[in-house]
Coordinates of C-alpha atoms in Angstrom, one line a residue:
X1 CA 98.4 112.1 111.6
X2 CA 99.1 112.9 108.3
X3 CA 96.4 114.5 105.5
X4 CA 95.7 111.4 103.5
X5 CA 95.0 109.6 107.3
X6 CA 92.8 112.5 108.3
X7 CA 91.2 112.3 105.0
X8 CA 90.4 108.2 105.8
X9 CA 88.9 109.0 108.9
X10 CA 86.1 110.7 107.0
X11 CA 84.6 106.9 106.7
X12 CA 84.2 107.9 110.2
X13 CA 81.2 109.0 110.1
X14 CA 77.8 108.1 111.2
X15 CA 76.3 107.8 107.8
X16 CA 79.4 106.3 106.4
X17 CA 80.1 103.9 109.4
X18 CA 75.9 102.6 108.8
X19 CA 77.0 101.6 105.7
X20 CA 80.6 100.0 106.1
X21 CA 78.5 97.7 108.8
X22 CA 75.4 97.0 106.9
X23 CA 77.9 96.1 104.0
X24 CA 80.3 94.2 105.7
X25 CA 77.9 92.0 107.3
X26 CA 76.2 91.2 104.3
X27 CA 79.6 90.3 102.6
X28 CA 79.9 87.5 105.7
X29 CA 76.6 86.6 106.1
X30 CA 76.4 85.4 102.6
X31 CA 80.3 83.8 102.8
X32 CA 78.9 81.9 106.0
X33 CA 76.0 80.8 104.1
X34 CA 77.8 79.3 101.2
X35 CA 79.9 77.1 103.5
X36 CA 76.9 76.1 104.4
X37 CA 75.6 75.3 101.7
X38 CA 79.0 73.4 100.8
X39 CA 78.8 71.4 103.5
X40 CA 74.9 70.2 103.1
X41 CA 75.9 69.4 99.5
X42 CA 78.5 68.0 100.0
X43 CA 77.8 65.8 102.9
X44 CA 76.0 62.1 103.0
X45 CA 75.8 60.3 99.6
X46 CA 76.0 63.8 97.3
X47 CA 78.7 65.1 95.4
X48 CA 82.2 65.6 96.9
X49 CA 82.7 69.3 95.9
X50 CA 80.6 72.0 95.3
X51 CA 80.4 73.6 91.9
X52 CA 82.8 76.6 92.1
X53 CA 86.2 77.0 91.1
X54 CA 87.6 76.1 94.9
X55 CA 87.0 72.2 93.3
X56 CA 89.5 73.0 91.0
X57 CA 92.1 73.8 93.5
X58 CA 90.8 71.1 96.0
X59 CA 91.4 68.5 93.2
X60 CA 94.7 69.8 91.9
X61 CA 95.7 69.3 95.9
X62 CA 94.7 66.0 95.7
X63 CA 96.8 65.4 92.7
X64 CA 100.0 66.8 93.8
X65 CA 99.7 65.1 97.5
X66 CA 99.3 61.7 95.2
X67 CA 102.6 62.7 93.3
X68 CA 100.5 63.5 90.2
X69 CA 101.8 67.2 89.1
X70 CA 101.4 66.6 85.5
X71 CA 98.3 65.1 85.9
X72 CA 96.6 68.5 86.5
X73 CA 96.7 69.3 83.1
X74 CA 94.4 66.9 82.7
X75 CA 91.2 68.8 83.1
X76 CA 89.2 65.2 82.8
X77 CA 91.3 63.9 85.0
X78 CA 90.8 67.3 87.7
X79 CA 86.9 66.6 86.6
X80 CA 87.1 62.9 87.4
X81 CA 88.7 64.1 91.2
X82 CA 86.2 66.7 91.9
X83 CA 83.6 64.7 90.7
X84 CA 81.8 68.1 89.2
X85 CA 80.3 67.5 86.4
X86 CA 81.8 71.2 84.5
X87 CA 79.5 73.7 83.1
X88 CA 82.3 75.2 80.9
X89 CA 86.3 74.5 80.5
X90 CA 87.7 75.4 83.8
X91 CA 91.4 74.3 83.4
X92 CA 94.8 74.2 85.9
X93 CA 96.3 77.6 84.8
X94 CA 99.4 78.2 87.6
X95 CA 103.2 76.9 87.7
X96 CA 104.1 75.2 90.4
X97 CA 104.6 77.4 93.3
X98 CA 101.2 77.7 93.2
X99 CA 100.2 73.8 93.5
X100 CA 102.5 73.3 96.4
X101 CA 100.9 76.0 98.2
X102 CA 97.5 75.0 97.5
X103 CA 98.4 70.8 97.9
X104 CA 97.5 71.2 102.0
X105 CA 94.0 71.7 101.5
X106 CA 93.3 68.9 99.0
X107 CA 94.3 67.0 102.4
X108 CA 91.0 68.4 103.7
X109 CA 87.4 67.9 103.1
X110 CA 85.7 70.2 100.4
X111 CA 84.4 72.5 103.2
X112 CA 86.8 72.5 105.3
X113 CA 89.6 73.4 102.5
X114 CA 87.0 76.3 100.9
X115 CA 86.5 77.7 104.3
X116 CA 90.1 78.0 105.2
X117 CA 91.0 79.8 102.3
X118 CA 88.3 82.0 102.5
X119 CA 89.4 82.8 106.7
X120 CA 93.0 83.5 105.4
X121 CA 92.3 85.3 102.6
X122 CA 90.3 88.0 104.7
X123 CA 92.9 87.6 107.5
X124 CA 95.9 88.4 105.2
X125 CA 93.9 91.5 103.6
X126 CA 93.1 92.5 106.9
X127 CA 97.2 92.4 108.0
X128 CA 98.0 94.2 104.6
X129 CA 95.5 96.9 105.0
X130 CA 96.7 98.0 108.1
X131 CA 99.0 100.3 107.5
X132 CA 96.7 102.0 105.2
X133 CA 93.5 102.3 107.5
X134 CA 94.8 105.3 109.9
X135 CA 94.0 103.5 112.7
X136 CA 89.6 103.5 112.0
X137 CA 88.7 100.6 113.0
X138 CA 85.8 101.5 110.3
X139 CA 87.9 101.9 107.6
X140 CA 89.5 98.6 108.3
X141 CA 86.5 96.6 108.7
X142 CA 85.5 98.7 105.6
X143 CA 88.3 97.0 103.5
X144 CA 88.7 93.9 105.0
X145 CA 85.5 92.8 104.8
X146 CA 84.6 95.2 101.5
X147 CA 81.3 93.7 99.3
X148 CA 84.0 94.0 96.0
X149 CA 85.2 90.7 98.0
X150 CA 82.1 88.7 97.9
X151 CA 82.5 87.2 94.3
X152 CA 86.0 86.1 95.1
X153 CA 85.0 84.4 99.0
X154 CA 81.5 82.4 97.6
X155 CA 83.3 81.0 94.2
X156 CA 86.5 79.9 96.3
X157 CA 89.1 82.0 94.5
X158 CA 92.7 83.2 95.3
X159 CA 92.4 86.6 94.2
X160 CA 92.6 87.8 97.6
X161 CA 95.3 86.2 98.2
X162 CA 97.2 88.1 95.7
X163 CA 95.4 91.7 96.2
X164 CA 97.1 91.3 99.9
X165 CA 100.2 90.6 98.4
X166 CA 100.3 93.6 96.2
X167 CA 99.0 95.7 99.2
X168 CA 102.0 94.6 101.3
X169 CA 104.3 95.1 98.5
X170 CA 102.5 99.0 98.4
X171 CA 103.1 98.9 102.5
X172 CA 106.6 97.9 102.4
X173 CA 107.4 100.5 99.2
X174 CA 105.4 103.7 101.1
X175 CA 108.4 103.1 104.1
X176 CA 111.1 102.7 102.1
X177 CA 111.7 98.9 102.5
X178 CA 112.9 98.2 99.1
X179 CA 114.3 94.3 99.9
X180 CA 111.0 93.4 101.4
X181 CA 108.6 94.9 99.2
X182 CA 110.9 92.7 96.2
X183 CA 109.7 89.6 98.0
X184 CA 106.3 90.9 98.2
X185 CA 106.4 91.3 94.6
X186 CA 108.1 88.3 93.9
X187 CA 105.6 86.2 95.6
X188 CA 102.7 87.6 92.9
X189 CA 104.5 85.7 90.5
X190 CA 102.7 82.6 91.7
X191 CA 99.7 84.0 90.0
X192 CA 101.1 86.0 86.9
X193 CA 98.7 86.8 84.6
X194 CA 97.6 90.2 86.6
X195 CA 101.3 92.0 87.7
X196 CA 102.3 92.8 84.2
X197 CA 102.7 96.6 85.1
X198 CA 104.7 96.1 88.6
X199 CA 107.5 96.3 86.7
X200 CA 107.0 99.6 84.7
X201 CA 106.1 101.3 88.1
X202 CA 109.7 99.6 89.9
X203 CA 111.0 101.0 86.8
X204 CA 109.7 104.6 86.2
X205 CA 110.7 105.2 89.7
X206 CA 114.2 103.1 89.8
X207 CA 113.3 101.5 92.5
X208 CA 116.3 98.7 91.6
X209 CA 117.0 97.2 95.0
X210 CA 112.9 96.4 94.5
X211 CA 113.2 95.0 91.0
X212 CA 116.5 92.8 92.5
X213 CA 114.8 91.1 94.9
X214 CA 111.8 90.6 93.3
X215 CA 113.6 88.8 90.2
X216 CA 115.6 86.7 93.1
X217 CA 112.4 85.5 94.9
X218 CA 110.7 85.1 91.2
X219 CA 113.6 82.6 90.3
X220 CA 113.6 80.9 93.6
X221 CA 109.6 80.2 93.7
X222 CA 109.8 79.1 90.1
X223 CA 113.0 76.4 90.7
X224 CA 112.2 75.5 93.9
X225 CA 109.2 73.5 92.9
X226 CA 110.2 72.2 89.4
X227 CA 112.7 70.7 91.5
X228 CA 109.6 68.4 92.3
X229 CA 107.5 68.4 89.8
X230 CA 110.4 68.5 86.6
X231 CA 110.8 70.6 84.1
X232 CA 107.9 69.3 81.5
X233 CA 105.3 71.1 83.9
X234 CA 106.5 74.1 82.5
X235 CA 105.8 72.9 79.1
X236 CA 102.7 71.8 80.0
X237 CA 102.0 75.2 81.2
X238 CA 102.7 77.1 78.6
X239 CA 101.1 75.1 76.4
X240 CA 97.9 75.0 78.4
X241 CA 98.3 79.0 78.1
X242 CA 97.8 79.2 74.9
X243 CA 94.9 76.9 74.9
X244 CA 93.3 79.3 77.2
X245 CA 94.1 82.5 75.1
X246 CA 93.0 80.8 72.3
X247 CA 89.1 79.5 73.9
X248 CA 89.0 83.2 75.6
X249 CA 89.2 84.6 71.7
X250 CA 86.9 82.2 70.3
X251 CA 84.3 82.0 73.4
X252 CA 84.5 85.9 74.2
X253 CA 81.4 86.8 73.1
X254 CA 79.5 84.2 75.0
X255 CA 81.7 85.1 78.2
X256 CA 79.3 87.4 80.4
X257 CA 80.9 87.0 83.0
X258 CA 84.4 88.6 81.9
X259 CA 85.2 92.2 82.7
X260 CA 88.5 93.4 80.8
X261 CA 88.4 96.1 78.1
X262 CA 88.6 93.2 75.8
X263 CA 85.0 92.0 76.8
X264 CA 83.9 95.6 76.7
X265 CA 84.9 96.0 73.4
X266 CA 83.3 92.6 72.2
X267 CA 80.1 93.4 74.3
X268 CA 79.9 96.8 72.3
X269 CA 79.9 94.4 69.1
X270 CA 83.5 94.3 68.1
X271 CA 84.6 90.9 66.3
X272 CA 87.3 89.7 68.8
X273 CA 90.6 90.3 66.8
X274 CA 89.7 93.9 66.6
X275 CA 88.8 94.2 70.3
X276 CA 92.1 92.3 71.4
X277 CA 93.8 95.6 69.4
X278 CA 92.0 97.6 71.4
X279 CA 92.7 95.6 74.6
X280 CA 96.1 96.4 73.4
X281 CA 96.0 100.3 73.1
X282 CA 94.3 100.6 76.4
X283 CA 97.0 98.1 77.8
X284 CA 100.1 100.5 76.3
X285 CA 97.9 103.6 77.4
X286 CA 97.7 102.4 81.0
X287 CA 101.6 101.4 81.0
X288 CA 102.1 105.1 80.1
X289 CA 99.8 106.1 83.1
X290 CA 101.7 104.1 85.5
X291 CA 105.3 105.4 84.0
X292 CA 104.3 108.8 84.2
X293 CA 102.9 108.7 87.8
X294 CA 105.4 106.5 89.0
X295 CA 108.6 109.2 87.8
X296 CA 107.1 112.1 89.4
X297 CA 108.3 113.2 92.4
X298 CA 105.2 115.9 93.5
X299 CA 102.3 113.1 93.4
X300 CA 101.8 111.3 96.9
X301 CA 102.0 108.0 97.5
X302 CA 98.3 106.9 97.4
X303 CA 98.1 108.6 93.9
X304 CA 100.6 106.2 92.7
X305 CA 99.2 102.9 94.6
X306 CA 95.6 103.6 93.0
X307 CA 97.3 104.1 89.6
X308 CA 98.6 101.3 89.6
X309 CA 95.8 99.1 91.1
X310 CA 93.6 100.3 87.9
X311 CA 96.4 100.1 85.1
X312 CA 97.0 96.2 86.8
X313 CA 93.0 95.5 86.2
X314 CA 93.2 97.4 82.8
X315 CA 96.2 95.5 81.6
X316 CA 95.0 92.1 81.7
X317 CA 93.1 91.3 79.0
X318 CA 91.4 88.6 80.8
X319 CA 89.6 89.3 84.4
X320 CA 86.6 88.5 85.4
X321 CA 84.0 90.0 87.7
X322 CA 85.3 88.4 90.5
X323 CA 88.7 90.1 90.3
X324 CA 86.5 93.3 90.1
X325 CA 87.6 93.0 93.8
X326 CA 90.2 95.5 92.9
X327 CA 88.2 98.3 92.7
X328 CA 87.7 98.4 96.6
X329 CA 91.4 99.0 97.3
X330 CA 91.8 101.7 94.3
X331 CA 88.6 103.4 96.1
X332 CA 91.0 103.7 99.4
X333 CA 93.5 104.9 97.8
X334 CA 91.6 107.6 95.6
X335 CA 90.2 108.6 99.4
X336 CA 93.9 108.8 100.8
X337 CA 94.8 111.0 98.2
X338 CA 92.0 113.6 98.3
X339 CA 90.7 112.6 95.1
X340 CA 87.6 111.0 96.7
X341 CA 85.8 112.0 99.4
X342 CA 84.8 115.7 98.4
X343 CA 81.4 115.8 96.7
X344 CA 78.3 113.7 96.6
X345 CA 79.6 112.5 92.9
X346 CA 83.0 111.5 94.4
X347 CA 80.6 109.7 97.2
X348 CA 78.6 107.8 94.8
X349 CA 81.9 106.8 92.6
X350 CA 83.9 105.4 95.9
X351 CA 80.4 103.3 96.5
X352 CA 80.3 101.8 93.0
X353 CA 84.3 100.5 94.0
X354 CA 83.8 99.5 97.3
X355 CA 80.8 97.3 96.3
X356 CA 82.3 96.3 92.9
X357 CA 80.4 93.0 91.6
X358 CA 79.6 92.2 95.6
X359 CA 76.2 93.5 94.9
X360 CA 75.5 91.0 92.3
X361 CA 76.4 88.0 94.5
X362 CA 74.0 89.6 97.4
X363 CA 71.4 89.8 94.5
X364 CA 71.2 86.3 94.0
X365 CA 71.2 85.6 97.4
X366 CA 68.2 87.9 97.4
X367 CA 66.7 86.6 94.0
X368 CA 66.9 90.6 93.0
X369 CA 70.2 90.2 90.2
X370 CA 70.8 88.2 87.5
X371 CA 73.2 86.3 86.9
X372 CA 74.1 87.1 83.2
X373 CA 75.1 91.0 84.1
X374 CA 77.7 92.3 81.2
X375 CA 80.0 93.1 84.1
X376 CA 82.7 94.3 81.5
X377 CA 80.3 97.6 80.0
X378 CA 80.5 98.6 84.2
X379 CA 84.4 97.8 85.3
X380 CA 86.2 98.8 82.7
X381 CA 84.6 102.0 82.2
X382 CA 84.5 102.8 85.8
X383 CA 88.0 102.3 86.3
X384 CA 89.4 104.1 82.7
X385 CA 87.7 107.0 85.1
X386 CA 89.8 106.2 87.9
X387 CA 92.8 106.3 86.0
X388 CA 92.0 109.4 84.2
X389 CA 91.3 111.3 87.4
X390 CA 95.0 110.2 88.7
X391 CA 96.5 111.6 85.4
X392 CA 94.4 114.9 85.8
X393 CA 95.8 115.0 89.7
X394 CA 99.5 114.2 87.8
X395 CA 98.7 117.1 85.3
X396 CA 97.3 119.5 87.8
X397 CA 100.8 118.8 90.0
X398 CA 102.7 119.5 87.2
X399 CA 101.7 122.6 86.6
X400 CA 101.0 124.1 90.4
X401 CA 102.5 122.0 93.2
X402 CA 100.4 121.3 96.2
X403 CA 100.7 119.8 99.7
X404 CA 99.4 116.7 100.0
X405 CA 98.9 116.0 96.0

């Protein structure tokens, strides 16, 4: 066993264990009790989906099945399908790769669909965390099942999907499996807006055989579809783009819900063009992070995974609190590499990322949260701390060596 597994089996504990079980079942009690929800609303006379953002996906599989790729631009036209009446501009924002893999379960009834890709989205983290959990069956059910997830599972979302991607990418990197970890990587593509650092950390450590493969499976899940669907989706999809990026200025401040350093700086009263230049400085400050980390050859392995976990979240200047899911995987990998796990401090920091927004979806469950938390003046502080305390272990390495930095 090596020091960053003996260091995961602290989770091990009795107090520690109470609260990975407590946790975890209150992440799928209240996953079970939205499907079932979903499936009293949407049974009988009532309305064919529920009002999360699986309807979007469930309608935009409808769409394709019928032929209809273009047609998902449409967001009346998605809104006519679903037949969820939208409480704010919820548009199709994926290329194509994305529709076809999400076309099966517009084949499927509402609940049915939302509760398979809530079962595979756990099952796939589960698979990529393996390698990572040292064997605790704790620690796995710990970040399989982490209350971080809960926001993603109840609104229907595919952000797990990708967080296992990037964590079999991490897998495949750790053991030297260049090729694979490219197709990994290349696969993340099919959700793009939050893997704009992968390539500064491919980079900064030339892993080239990586950065190879991942542009080959890039290309080949981009063409492969358009093949399909033709090449004005892509127009379409850009375009739609830069609708988004322009209602995400204009609506930021009204946004609660949104958790990137460019909310933070709008919730802290900046007007939006001055907070997208600071979204801007923290993205190039991050990218900086991830170089430096990435190049050095005395940091560990779970040093560089968690720097890059946080510069990812950082970089976007769009997240929300769902994708605050993040932070659970950047608190493993703080643990593995003996930057968490120490003091009661480093306790309490490692809860506030394993829970992440969780605790707000349990809250309404509960009727003890509101709905309208500022998510961003929590997140983005929390993990510009993370970051900093991988640079202080990159600095302290630097400057004395250690086993097991």
């Amino acid at each position: 066993m090596d020091l960053a597994d003996a260091r995961l089996r602290l989770l091990g504990s009795s107090r520690a264990a109470l609260v990975v079980y407590v946790g975890c079942g209150l992440t799928l009690l209240c996953t079970l009790l939205v499907l079932v929800v979903s499936a009293i609303v949407t049974s009988g006379d009532g309305p064919r989906a529920m009002s999360n953002d699986f309807r979007v996906f469930w309608a935009a599989g409808q769409m394709a099945l019928d032929g209809d790729f273009l047609g998902v631009f449409d967001t009346d036209r998605l809104t006519a399908v679903h037949g969820v009446d939208p409480e704010y501009w919820m548009p199709w924002l994926y290329p194509p790769g994305f529709l076809f893999l999400i076309a099966p379960l517009g084949a499927l009834g509402f609940t049915t669909g939302f509760a398979i890709l809530s079962l595979l989205s756990v099952a796939l983290m589960a698979l990529a965390i393996r390698p990572f959990v040292a064997g605790s069956k704790v620690a796995w059910l710990a970040f399989s099942l982490a209350p971080a997830y809960l926001p993603i599972l109840v609104q229907g979302q595919n952000g797990l999907l990708w967080l296992a991607g990037l964590v079999a990418a991490l897998a495949a990197l750790r053991t030297d499996r260049w090729v694979l970890a490219g197709v990994f990587i290349g696969l993340l593509t099919l959700k793009p807006q939050y893997g704009l650092l992968i390539p500064v950390a491919l980079l900064a450590a030339g892993l080239w055989w990586t950065v190879l493969s991942a542009s080959v499976t890039a290309l080949i899940v981009a063409a492969v579809p358009t093949i399909w669907t033709g090449l004005d989706y892509w127009s379409l999809f850009l375009r739609r783009m830069g609708e988004y990026s322009d209602y995400i200025t204009a609506t930021m401040p009204t946004l609660i819900l949104a958790a990137s350093p460019f909310a933070m700086f709008v919730r802290l009263g900046l007007d939006p063009e001055t907070a997208f230049v600071g979204q801007a400085v923290v993205t190039v400050a991050a990218a900086f992070c991830v170089f430096l980390i990435w190049r050095s050859r005395q940091l560990c392995f779970d040093t560089k995974a968690a720097s890059l976990l946080i510069a990812s979240f950082l970089a976007a200047p769009v997240t929300w609190y769902n994708e605050a899911a993040i932070m659970a995987l950047v608190g493993l990998f703080l643990v593995r590499a003996g930057i968490l796990g120490r003091t009661s401090s480093q306790w309490l920091l490692l809860a506030v990322l394993w829970f992440g927004a969780g605790w707000q979806s349990m809250g309404i469950f509960l009727g003890l949260a509101d709905k309208q938390f500022p998510w961003a003046l929590v997140t983005t502080p929390v993990m510009l701390l993370c970051l900093a305390l991988c640079l202080s272990r990159y600095l302290a390495v630097r400057r004395t060596p250690v086993w097991g930095a």
